[in-house]
Amino acid sequence: MSIKISFKKSKLERTSANLVLFVDERFDIKPIKKYISSLEYSYISDLLKTSDLKKKLLVFNLTSKKKIVLVSIKKNIKNSEIENLGAELYGIINPGKNSEYFINTENTINNKNFIGYFLHGLKLKSYEFKKYKSKKETRLITIKVLGRKNNLSSLDQIKFKALEQGTFYARDLVSEPGNVLHPDEYAKRIKSLKKYGLKINIYDQKKLKRLGMNALLGVGQGSIRGSYLVTLEWKGTRNSSRPLAFIGKGVCFDTGGYSLKPAKFMEDMTYDMAGSAAVVGLMKNLALRKAKINAVGVVGLVENMVSGNAQRPGDIVKSYSGKTIEILNTDAEGRLVLADAITFTEKKFKPKFMIDLATLTGAIIVSLGSEYAGLFSNDDKLSNELIKAGEKVEEKLWRMPLHKNFDKLINSKNADMQNINYVGGAGSTTAAQFLQRFILNKTPWAHLDIAGMAFSKYGGALNSGGATGYGVRLLNQLIEDYYE
Ligand code: BES
Ligand code: MN
Ligand code: ZN
């Protein structure tokens, strides 16, 4: 079922309309009296006496057709809490037929973007991926915003919309199955983002070979599809300041290669390109809202397959950095793709910082579950900014350690390093240590291991299950708060 939500500014047209009305923490309904009849007023007053006022949303079914939803808002409510209320409202109004709701704008405490955040939360929660259902049902939920006060400026509207479209684009990419979104198709889709003003460069196998990106190429060599490195550039300022760089793991499907994964849940590995999807979604968002910064997205697109030509355990490859890698486990492929992408990004763009996102290790799910992404960084300032931005949009990060003693664990007898460690545990950290070896010029860098965050089986506050789009809102907030 697909749902369309349209927001319109309006007057209350008729007394039979559904209402969403904001009240204070004590559910004082006097200030909203003008929207309801005196009969409704006394009916609700009565019911409120026995209602659980700790709940933030109370629903009153006045007739079989008319609902009044009271939403209580506390003083100093945070933007993310407002978003969550909007998402909660979606849960209430979702089951049902076409419907129309009027929403008031008073009592929304001097937050000029209150309605914006509220509807943003509702919108994010309403996303569903139903492309491959033959039966398509469309249902229309219309939300009409009453009154003039507190309405969004057009600039803020553009920002919310861009962020929704960026997030949904990332979710769409992650939701696509491996047979559809293979590297060839993925590269094509990214190319189509040119129309938003992004400069797209596609490096195909031939070019990558010439550049010497053998770590990336080795992962994709067993696939009948191509391997790619794609760059997306956004120039939002006239000056030539160093860009912010975002790098994403785009493993369109990860079988593990010859270090084959077990059958059960291998299907989940269609989301092994979620890091790259967050980067692509972020870049789309920046272009749509014409962000006043220079930024570059770099994604490595490959498919980790088994075939007569696939990489073997024990193979040694020479990376773009010149460093050699002994492949002890073909399932530790994400770090190989990122290694070349990181060195390339640093050399080509000389960025202010590099942030990479990757569904890199199962071990990070053991440590942090689906609550926090793992953050590894060589820079305290960047780390703190990321953590703060993450708290604001509830895409949380937990900083994990890097240390030379972990780094030692990936030294190899036969090459400069090996792609896994057999002793010492700390699987997420040794993966991060591996990545750090490919920064050659001390550029501030952060690695976000999002294996536990990219996909949600049961849904979260702002998603209804499936791809979350984790990272798009986080990095947008980082840029807005510290770099724009
Ligand atoms: N894509 C996986 C990591 C992953 C696991 C993501 C579960 C999402 C859910 C990655 O390529 C991988 O296979 N990592 C291995 C590394 C190991 C071989 C050192 C892992 O975590 O088991
Ligand atoms: Mn793997
Ligand atoms: Zn993987």
Coordinates of C-alpha atoms and ligand atoms in Angstrom, one line a residue:
M1 CA 0.0 0.0 0.0
S2 CA 1.5 3.3 -0.9
I3 CA 0.6 6.4 1.0
K4 CA 0.6 9.9 -0.2
I5 CA 0.7 12.6 2.3
S6 CA 0.0 16.1 1.2
F7 CA 0.3 19.1 3.4
K8 CA -1.8 22.2 2.8
K9 CA -2.4 25.4 4.6
S10 CA -6.1 25.7 5.2
K11 CA -9.1 26.9 7.2
L12 CA -11.3 24.4 9.2
E13 CA -13.8 23.6 6.5
R14 CA -16.4 21.5 8.4
T15 CA -17.2 20.3 11.8
S16 CA -17.0 16.6 10.8
A17 CA -13.3 16.8 10.1
N18 CA -10.6 14.8 11.9
L19 CA -8.5 17.0 14.1
V20 CA -5.0 16.9 15.6
L21 CA -4.7 19.4 18.3
F22 CA -1.7 20.4 20.4
V23 CA -2.2 20.8 24.2
D24 CA 0.2 21.3 27.1
E25 CA 1.5 18.6 29.4
R26 CA -1.7 18.7 31.5
F27 CA -3.9 18.2 28.5
D28 CA -5.6 21.6 29.1
I29 CA -8.1 21.8 26.3
K30 CA -9.4 25.3 26.9
P31 CA -7.1 26.9 24.4
I32 CA -8.4 24.7 21.6
K33 CA -12.0 25.1 22.4
K34 CA -12.6 27.1 19.3
Y35 CA -12.0 24.0 17.1
I36 CA -14.6 21.8 18.7
S37 CA -18.3 21.9 19.6
S38 CA -19.3 22.4 23.3
L39 CA -20.7 18.8 23.2
E40 CA -17.3 17.5 22.1
Y41 CA -15.6 19.7 24.7
S42 CA -17.5 18.2 27.6
Y43 CA -17.2 14.7 26.2
I44 CA -13.4 15.0 26.0
S45 CA -13.2 16.7 29.3
D46 CA -15.0 13.8 30.9
L47 CA -12.8 11.2 29.3
L48 CA -9.6 13.0 30.2
K49 CA -10.4 12.5 33.9
T50 CA -9.8 8.8 33.4
S51 CA -7.2 8.9 30.7
D52 CA -3.5 8.1 31.2
L53 CA -2.0 11.6 30.9
K54 CA 1.5 10.2 30.8
K55 CA 0.8 9.2 27.2
K56 CA 1.8 11.9 24.7
L57 CA -1.0 11.2 22.2
L58 CA -4.6 10.5 23.2
V59 CA -7.2 9.5 20.6
F60 CA -10.9 10.2 20.9
N61 CA -13.2 8.5 18.4
L62 CA -16.2 10.9 18.4
T63 CA -18.1 9.1 15.7
S64 CA -17.2 6.3 13.4
K65 CA -15.8 8.9 11.1
K66 CA -14.4 11.6 13.3
K67 CA -11.3 11.4 15.4
I68 CA -9.7 13.9 17.6
V69 CA -6.1 13.4 18.5
L70 CA -4.7 15.4 21.4
V71 CA -0.9 15.7 21.3
S72 CA 0.7 16.9 24.5
I73 CA 3.9 18.9 24.3
K74 CA 6.2 19.7 27.2
K75 CA 8.2 22.9 27.6
N76 CA 11.7 22.7 26.1
I77 CA 10.7 19.8 23.9
K78 CA 13.6 18.8 21.6
N79 CA 13.3 18.7 17.8
S80 CA 13.8 15.0 17.8
E81 CA 11.0 14.5 20.3
I82 CA 8.7 16.6 18.0
E83 CA 9.7 14.3 15.1
N84 CA 8.9 11.3 17.2
L85 CA 5.4 12.7 18.0
G86 CA 4.7 13.1 14.3
A87 CA 5.9 9.5 13.7
E88 CA 3.6 8.3 16.5
L89 CA 0.7 10.1 14.9
Y90 CA 1.4 8.2 11.7
G91 CA 0.9 5.0 13.7
I92 CA -2.6 6.2 14.7
I93 CA -3.8 7.5 11.4
N94 CA -2.3 4.9 9.2
P95 CA -4.7 2.0 9.3
G96 CA -7.8 3.1 7.6
K97 CA -9.0 4.5 4.3
N98 CA -8.3 7.8 2.6
S99 CA -8.4 10.4 5.3
E100 CA -8.0 14.0 6.0
Y101 CA -6.7 15.6 9.1
F102 CA -6.7 19.2 10.2
I103 CA -3.9 20.2 12.5
N104 CA -3.7 23.4 14.6
T105 CA -0.6 25.5 14.9
E106 CA -1.1 27.2 18.2
N107 CA 0.4 26.0 21.5
T108 CA 3.4 24.8 19.6
I109 CA 5.8 26.7 22.0
N110 CA 7.9 29.3 20.3
N111 CA 9.5 26.8 18.0
K112 CA 9.0 28.3 14.6
N113 CA 9.7 24.9 13.0
F114 CA 7.5 22.9 15.2
I115 CA 5.0 21.9 12.5
G116 CA 8.0 21.2 10.2
Y117 CA 9.6 18.8 12.5
F118 CA 6.3 17.2 13.4
L119 CA 5.4 16.5 9.8
H120 CA 9.0 15.5 9.0
G121 CA 8.8 12.7 11.6
L122 CA 5.4 11.6 10.2
K123 CA 6.7 11.6 6.7
L124 CA 9.9 9.6 7.6
K125 CA 7.8 7.0 9.4
S126 CA 5.4 6.6 6.5
Y127 CA 8.1 5.3 4.0
E128 CA 7.4 1.9 2.6
F129 CA 9.2 0.0 -0.1
K130 CA 6.4 -1.8 -2.1
K131 CA 7.9 -1.7 -5.6
Y132 CA 7.7 -5.4 -6.1
K133 CA 4.2 -6.0 -4.9
S134 CA 1.9 -6.6 -7.9
K135 CA -1.1 -5.3 -6.1
K136 CA -0.6 -1.6 -5.7
E137 CA -3.0 0.3 -3.5
T138 CA -2.7 4.0 -3.0
R139 CA -4.2 5.7 -0.1
L140 CA -4.3 9.4 0.5
I141 CA -3.7 11.0 3.8
T142 CA -4.1 14.7 3.6
I143 CA -3.0 16.9 6.4
K144 CA -4.2 20.5 6.4
V145 CA -2.4 22.9 8.6
L146 CA -4.7 25.5 10.2
G147 CA -3.8 29.1 10.8
R148 CA -1.0 31.3 9.8
K149 CA 1.2 31.5 12.9
N150 CA 4.1 29.1 13.2
N151 CA 4.0 28.1 9.6
L152 CA 7.2 27.2 7.9
S153 CA 9.3 29.5 5.9
S154 CA 9.8 28.3 2.3
L155 CA 13.5 27.9 3.0
D156 CA 12.8 25.5 5.9
Q157 CA 10.2 23.6 3.8
I158 CA 12.9 23.1 1.1
K159 CA 15.3 21.8 3.8
F160 CA 12.9 19.3 5.2
K161 CA 11.8 18.1 1.8
A162 CA 15.4 17.7 0.6
L163 CA 16.3 15.7 3.7
E164 CA 13.2 13.4 3.2
Q165 CA 14.1 12.9 -0.5
G166 CA 17.7 12.2 0.3
T167 CA 16.8 9.7 3.1
F168 CA 14.2 8.0 0.9
Y169 CA 16.6 7.7 -2.0
A170 CA 19.1 6.0 0.3
R171 CA 16.3 3.7 1.6
D172 CA 15.2 2.8 -1.9
L173 CA 18.8 1.9 -2.9
V174 CA 19.2 -0.3 0.2
S175 CA 15.9 -2.0 -0.4
E176 CA 16.5 -3.1 -3.9
P177 CA 17.5 -6.7 -4.3
G178 CA 20.9 -7.8 -5.6
N179 CA 19.7 -8.9 -9.0
V180 CA 18.4 -5.4 -9.7
L181 CA 20.9 -3.1 -8.1
H182 CA 24.1 -4.7 -9.2
P183 CA 27.1 -2.4 -9.7
D184 CA 26.3 -1.6 -13.4
E185 CA 22.8 -0.5 -12.5
Y186 CA 23.9 1.3 -9.4
A187 CA 26.5 3.4 -11.3
K188 CA 23.8 4.2 -13.9
R189 CA 21.4 5.4 -11.2
I190 CA 24.1 7.6 -9.6
K191 CA 24.8 9.1 -13.0
S192 CA 21.2 10.2 -13.3
L193 CA 21.7 12.5 -10.3
K194 CA 23.5 14.8 -12.6
K195 CA 20.2 16.6 -13.2
Y196 CA 20.4 18.0 -9.6
G197 CA 23.7 19.8 -10.3
L198 CA 26.0 17.1 -9.0
K199 CA 29.2 16.4 -11.0
I200 CA 29.4 12.7 -11.5
N201 CA 32.6 10.8 -12.4
I202 CA 32.5 7.1 -13.1
Y203 CA 35.7 5.1 -13.0
D204 CA 35.1 1.7 -14.6
Q205 CA 37.2 -1.4 -14.4
K206 CA 39.6 -0.3 -17.1
K207 CA 40.3 3.0 -15.5
L208 CA 40.6 1.5 -12.0
K209 CA 43.1 -1.0 -13.4
R210 CA 45.2 1.8 -14.9
L211 CA 45.1 3.7 -11.5
G212 CA 46.2 0.5 -9.7
M213 CA 43.1 0.0 -7.4
N214 CA 43.7 -3.7 -7.1
A215 CA 42.3 -4.0 -3.6
L216 CA 38.9 -2.8 -4.8
L217 CA 39.1 -4.7 -8.1
G218 CA 40.0 -8.0 -6.4
V219 CA 36.7 -8.0 -4.5
G220 CA 34.7 -7.6 -7.7
Q221 CA 36.7 -9.9 -10.0
G222 CA 34.4 -12.9 -9.5
S223 CA 31.3 -11.0 -10.6
I224 CA 30.0 -10.9 -14.1
R225 CA 29.2 -7.3 -13.4
G226 CA 31.6 -4.4 -13.5
S227 CA 33.4 -2.8 -10.5
Y228 CA 33.3 1.0 -10.1
L229 CA 34.4 3.9 -8.2
V230 CA 32.0 6.8 -8.5
T231 CA 32.5 10.3 -7.3
L232 CA 29.7 12.9 -6.8
E233 CA 30.8 16.5 -6.4
W234 CA 28.7 19.3 -5.0
K235 CA 30.1 22.8 -5.3
G236 CA 27.9 25.1 -3.1
T237 CA 30.3 27.9 -2.6
R238 CA 32.1 30.0 -5.1
N239 CA 35.4 29.8 -3.3
S240 CA 37.6 26.7 -3.8
S241 CA 37.7 25.7 -0.1
R242 CA 38.6 22.1 0.5
P243 CA 35.6 19.8 0.2
L244 CA 34.1 17.6 2.9
A245 CA 34.5 14.1 1.8
F246 CA 32.1 11.2 2.4
I247 CA 33.1 7.7 1.4
G248 CA 30.8 4.7 1.2
K249 CA 31.0 0.9 1.0
G250 CA 28.9 -0.2 -1.9
V251 CA 29.0 -4.0 -1.9
C252 CA 25.9 -4.7 -3.8
F253 CA 25.8 -8.3 -2.6
D254 CA 28.2 -10.0 -0.2
T255 CA 28.3 -13.8 -0.5
G256 CA 31.5 -13.8 1.4
G257 CA 33.3 -15.1 -1.7
Y258 CA 35.3 -18.3 -1.2
S259 CA 35.2 -17.7 2.5
L260 CA 31.5 -18.3 1.9
K261 CA 28.8 -17.1 4.3
P262 CA 26.3 -19.6 5.7
A263 CA 23.0 -19.8 3.8
K264 CA 20.8 -18.5 6.6
F265 CA 20.5 -14.8 6.4
M266 CA 22.9 -14.4 3.5
E267 CA 20.0 -12.6 1.8
D268 CA 20.5 -9.8 4.3
M269 CA 23.7 -9.0 2.4
T270 CA 21.8 -7.0 -0.2
Y271 CA 22.1 -4.2 2.3
D272 CA 25.9 -4.4 2.3
M273 CA 25.9 -1.2 0.1
A274 CA 24.1 0.9 2.8
G275 CA 27.2 3.0 3.5
S276 CA 27.3 4.1 -0.1
A277 CA 23.6 4.6 -0.2
A278 CA 23.9 7.0 2.7
V279 CA 26.6 8.9 0.9
V280 CA 24.5 9.1 -2.3
G281 CA 21.4 10.1 -0.4
L282 CA 23.3 12.8 1.5
M283 CA 24.7 14.2 -1.8
K284 CA 21.3 14.3 -3.3
N285 CA 20.0 16.2 -0.2
L286 CA 22.9 18.7 -0.4
A287 CA 22.2 19.4 -4.0
L288 CA 18.4 19.7 -3.5
R289 CA 18.8 22.2 -0.7
K290 CA 21.7 23.9 -2.4
A291 CA 23.9 23.6 0.7
K292 CA 26.5 26.3 0.9
I293 CA 29.5 24.0 1.2
N294 CA 31.8 22.0 -1.1
A295 CA 31.4 18.3 -0.7
V296 CA 32.4 15.1 -2.4
G297 CA 30.9 11.7 -2.2
V298 CA 33.0 8.7 -3.2
V299 CA 31.6 5.2 -3.4
G300 CA 33.1 1.9 -4.3
L301 CA 30.6 -0.4 -6.1
V302 CA 31.3 -4.1 -6.4
E303 CA 29.7 -7.5 -6.0
N304 CA 31.5 -10.1 -3.9
M305 CA 30.8 -13.4 -5.7
V306 CA 32.1 -16.9 -6.2
S307 CA 33.3 -18.0 -9.6
G308 CA 36.3 -19.5 -11.4
N309 CA 37.7 -16.0 -11.5
A310 CA 37.0 -15.0 -7.9
Q311 CA 39.7 -14.0 -5.5
R312 CA 41.2 -16.8 -3.4
P313 CA 42.2 -16.8 0.3
G314 CA 45.9 -16.3 0.3
D315 CA 46.0 -14.0 -2.7
I316 CA 48.2 -10.9 -2.4
V317 CA 47.1 -7.7 -4.0
K318 CA 48.8 -4.3 -4.4
S319 CA 46.5 -1.4 -3.3
Y320 CA 46.2 2.1 -4.8
S321 CA 48.4 3.3 -1.9
G322 CA 51.2 1.0 -3.0
K323 CA 50.8 -1.1 0.1
T324 CA 50.4 -4.9 -0.4
I325 CA 47.6 -6.9 1.3
E326 CA 47.4 -10.6 1.9
I327 CA 43.7 -11.7 1.6
L328 CA 43.2 -14.2 4.4
N329 CA 39.5 -14.0 4.3
T330 CA 37.5 -13.0 1.2
D331 CA 34.6 -12.1 3.4
A332 CA 36.5 -9.2 4.9
E333 CA 36.0 -7.4 1.6
G334 CA 34.5 -4.0 2.6
R335 CA 37.8 -2.8 4.0
L336 CA 39.5 -3.7 0.7
V337 CA 37.1 -1.6 -1.3
L338 CA 37.3 1.3 1.2
A339 CA 41.1 1.1 1.4
D340 CA 41.5 2.2 -2.2
A341 CA 38.6 4.7 -2.0
I342 CA 40.2 6.4 1.0
T343 CA 43.6 6.8 -0.5
F344 CA 42.1 8.0 -3.7
T345 CA 39.8 10.5 -2.0
E346 CA 42.6 12.0 0.1
K347 CA 45.0 12.3 -2.9
K348 CA 42.5 13.6 -5.5
F349 CA 40.4 16.0 -3.4
K350 CA 42.6 17.0 -0.5
P351 CA 39.5 17.2 1.7
K352 CA 39.0 19.0 5.0
F353 CA 38.0 15.7 6.5
M354 CA 37.0 12.2 5.4
I355 CA 34.1 10.3 6.8
D356 CA 33.5 6.7 5.6
L357 CA 30.4 4.7 6.2
A358 CA 30.2 1.0 5.9
T359 CA 28.3 -2.1 7.0
L360 CA 31.8 -3.4 7.9
T361 CA 31.6 -5.9 10.6
G362 CA 29.2 -8.3 12.4
A363 CA 31.3 -7.6 15.5
I364 CA 29.9 -4.1 15.8
I365 CA 26.4 -5.6 16.2
V366 CA 27.8 -7.7 19.0
S367 CA 29.1 -4.5 20.7
L368 CA 26.4 -1.9 20.0
G369 CA 23.4 -3.7 18.6
S370 CA 21.0 -1.5 16.8
E371 CA 21.3 1.4 19.1
Y372 CA 24.6 3.0 18.2
A373 CA 26.9 3.0 15.1
G374 CA 30.5 2.5 16.0
L375 CA 32.7 5.6 15.5
F376 CA 36.5 5.2 15.0
S377 CA 38.5 8.4 14.4
N378 CA 41.9 10.0 14.5
D379 CA 40.4 13.4 15.4
D380 CA 38.7 14.4 18.7
K381 CA 37.0 17.5 17.3
L382 CA 35.4 15.7 14.4
S383 CA 34.3 12.9 16.7
N384 CA 32.6 15.2 19.1
E385 CA 30.8 17.0 16.4
L386 CA 29.6 13.8 14.9
I387 CA 28.4 12.5 18.3
K388 CA 26.5 15.7 19.0
A389 CA 24.9 15.8 15.5
G390 CA 23.9 12.1 16.0
E391 CA 22.2 12.9 19.3
K392 CA 20.3 15.7 17.7
V393 CA 18.7 13.5 15.0
E394 CA 18.8 10.3 17.0
E395 CA 21.3 8.6 14.7
K396 CA 23.6 7.9 17.6
L397 CA 27.3 7.1 17.6
W398 CA 29.5 5.5 20.2
R399 CA 33.2 6.1 20.0
M400 CA 35.4 3.0 20.0
P401 CA 39.2 2.9 20.5
L402 CA 42.1 2.8 18.0
H403 CA 45.5 1.9 19.3
K404 CA 48.9 0.8 17.9
N405 CA 48.6 -2.5 19.7
F406 CA 45.5 -3.3 17.6
D407 CA 47.2 -2.1 14.5
K408 CA 50.0 -4.7 15.0
L409 CA 47.5 -7.5 14.8
I410 CA 47.1 -7.1 11.0
N411 CA 50.8 -7.3 10.2
S412 CA 51.5 -10.1 7.7
K413 CA 54.4 -12.4 7.2
N414 CA 54.0 -12.3 3.4
A415 CA 52.8 -8.8 2.6
D416 CA 52.6 -5.4 4.2
M417 CA 49.4 -6.4 6.0
Q418 CA 46.6 -9.0 6.1
N419 CA 42.9 -8.3 5.8
I420 CA 41.9 -10.0 9.0
N421 CA 43.5 -10.8 12.4
Y422 CA 43.4 -14.3 13.8
V423 CA 44.2 -13.3 17.4
G424 CA 43.2 -10.5 19.7
G425 CA 39.5 -10.3 19.0
A426 CA 38.3 -6.7 18.6
G427 CA 37.0 -7.4 15.0
S428 CA 35.5 -3.9 14.4
T429 CA 38.6 -2.1 15.7
T430 CA 41.1 -4.2 13.7
A431 CA 38.9 -3.4 10.6
A432 CA 39.2 0.3 11.4
Q433 CA 42.9 0.0 12.0
F434 CA 43.1 -1.6 8.5
L435 CA 41.3 1.4 7.0
Q436 CA 43.5 3.9 8.9
R437 CA 46.6 2.5 7.2
F438 CA 45.3 3.9 3.9
I439 CA 45.3 7.6 5.0
L440 CA 48.7 8.7 3.9
N441 CA 48.6 12.4 4.8
K442 CA 47.0 12.6 8.3
T443 CA 43.7 14.0 7.0
P444 CA 41.1 14.1 9.9
W445 CA 39.1 10.9 9.4
A446 CA 36.1 9.1 10.9
H447 CA 34.9 5.6 10.2
L448 CA 31.3 4.8 11.0
D449 CA 30.5 1.1 11.2
I450 CA 26.8 1.0 10.5
A451 CA 26.3 -2.8 10.2
G452 CA 23.7 -2.7 13.0
M453 CA 22.0 0.5 11.9
A454 CA 21.3 0.3 8.2
F455 CA 18.5 -2.1 8.4
S456 CA 15.7 -2.6 11.0
K457 CA 13.7 -5.8 11.1
Y458 CA 10.9 -4.4 13.3
G459 CA 11.1 -0.6 12.7
G460 CA 12.2 2.2 14.9
A461 CA 11.0 5.6 15.9
L462 CA 11.3 7.1 12.5
N463 CA 11.0 4.1 10.2
S464 CA 8.5 1.4 9.8
G465 CA 11.0 -1.5 9.3
G466 CA 13.5 -2.2 6.5
A467 CA 16.1 0.2 5.3
T468 CA 16.6 3.1 7.7
G469 CA 18.7 5.5 5.6
Y470 CA 21.0 5.8 8.6
G471 CA 23.7 8.4 8.0
V472 CA 21.9 10.9 5.8
R473 CA 20.3 12.9 8.5
L474 CA 23.3 12.5 10.8
L475 CA 25.7 13.9 8.2
N476 CA 23.3 16.6 7.1
Q477 CA 23.1 17.8 10.7
L478 CA 26.9 17.7 11.1
I479 CA 27.2 19.9 8.0
E480 CA 24.5 22.3 9.0
D481 CA 25.8 22.8 12.6
Y482 CA 29.5 23.0 12.0
Y483 CA 30.5 23.5 8.4
E484 CA 27.9 25.6 6.6
Ligands
BES1 N1 29.2 -7.2 5.3 C1 29.8 -7.9 6.3 C2 29.5 -7.4 7.7 C3 28.0 -7.5 8.2 C4 27.6 -8.6 8.9 C5 27.1 -6.5 7.9 C6 26.3 -8.7 9.3 C7 25.8 -6.6 8.3 C8 25.4 -7.7 9.0 C9 31.3 -7.9 6.1 O1 31.7 -7.9 4.8 C10 31.8 -9.2 6.7 O2 31.5 -10.2 6.2 N2 32.6 -9.1 7.8 C11 33.2 -10.2 8.4 C12 34.6 -9.9 8.8 C13 35.4 -11.1 9.2 C14 35.5 -12.1 8.1 C15 36.7 -10.6 9.7 C16 32.3 -10.4 9.7 O3 31.9 -9.5 10.3 O4 32.1 -11.6 10.0
MN2 MN 31.9 -9.8 3.9
ZN3 ZN 30.5 -7.1 3.4

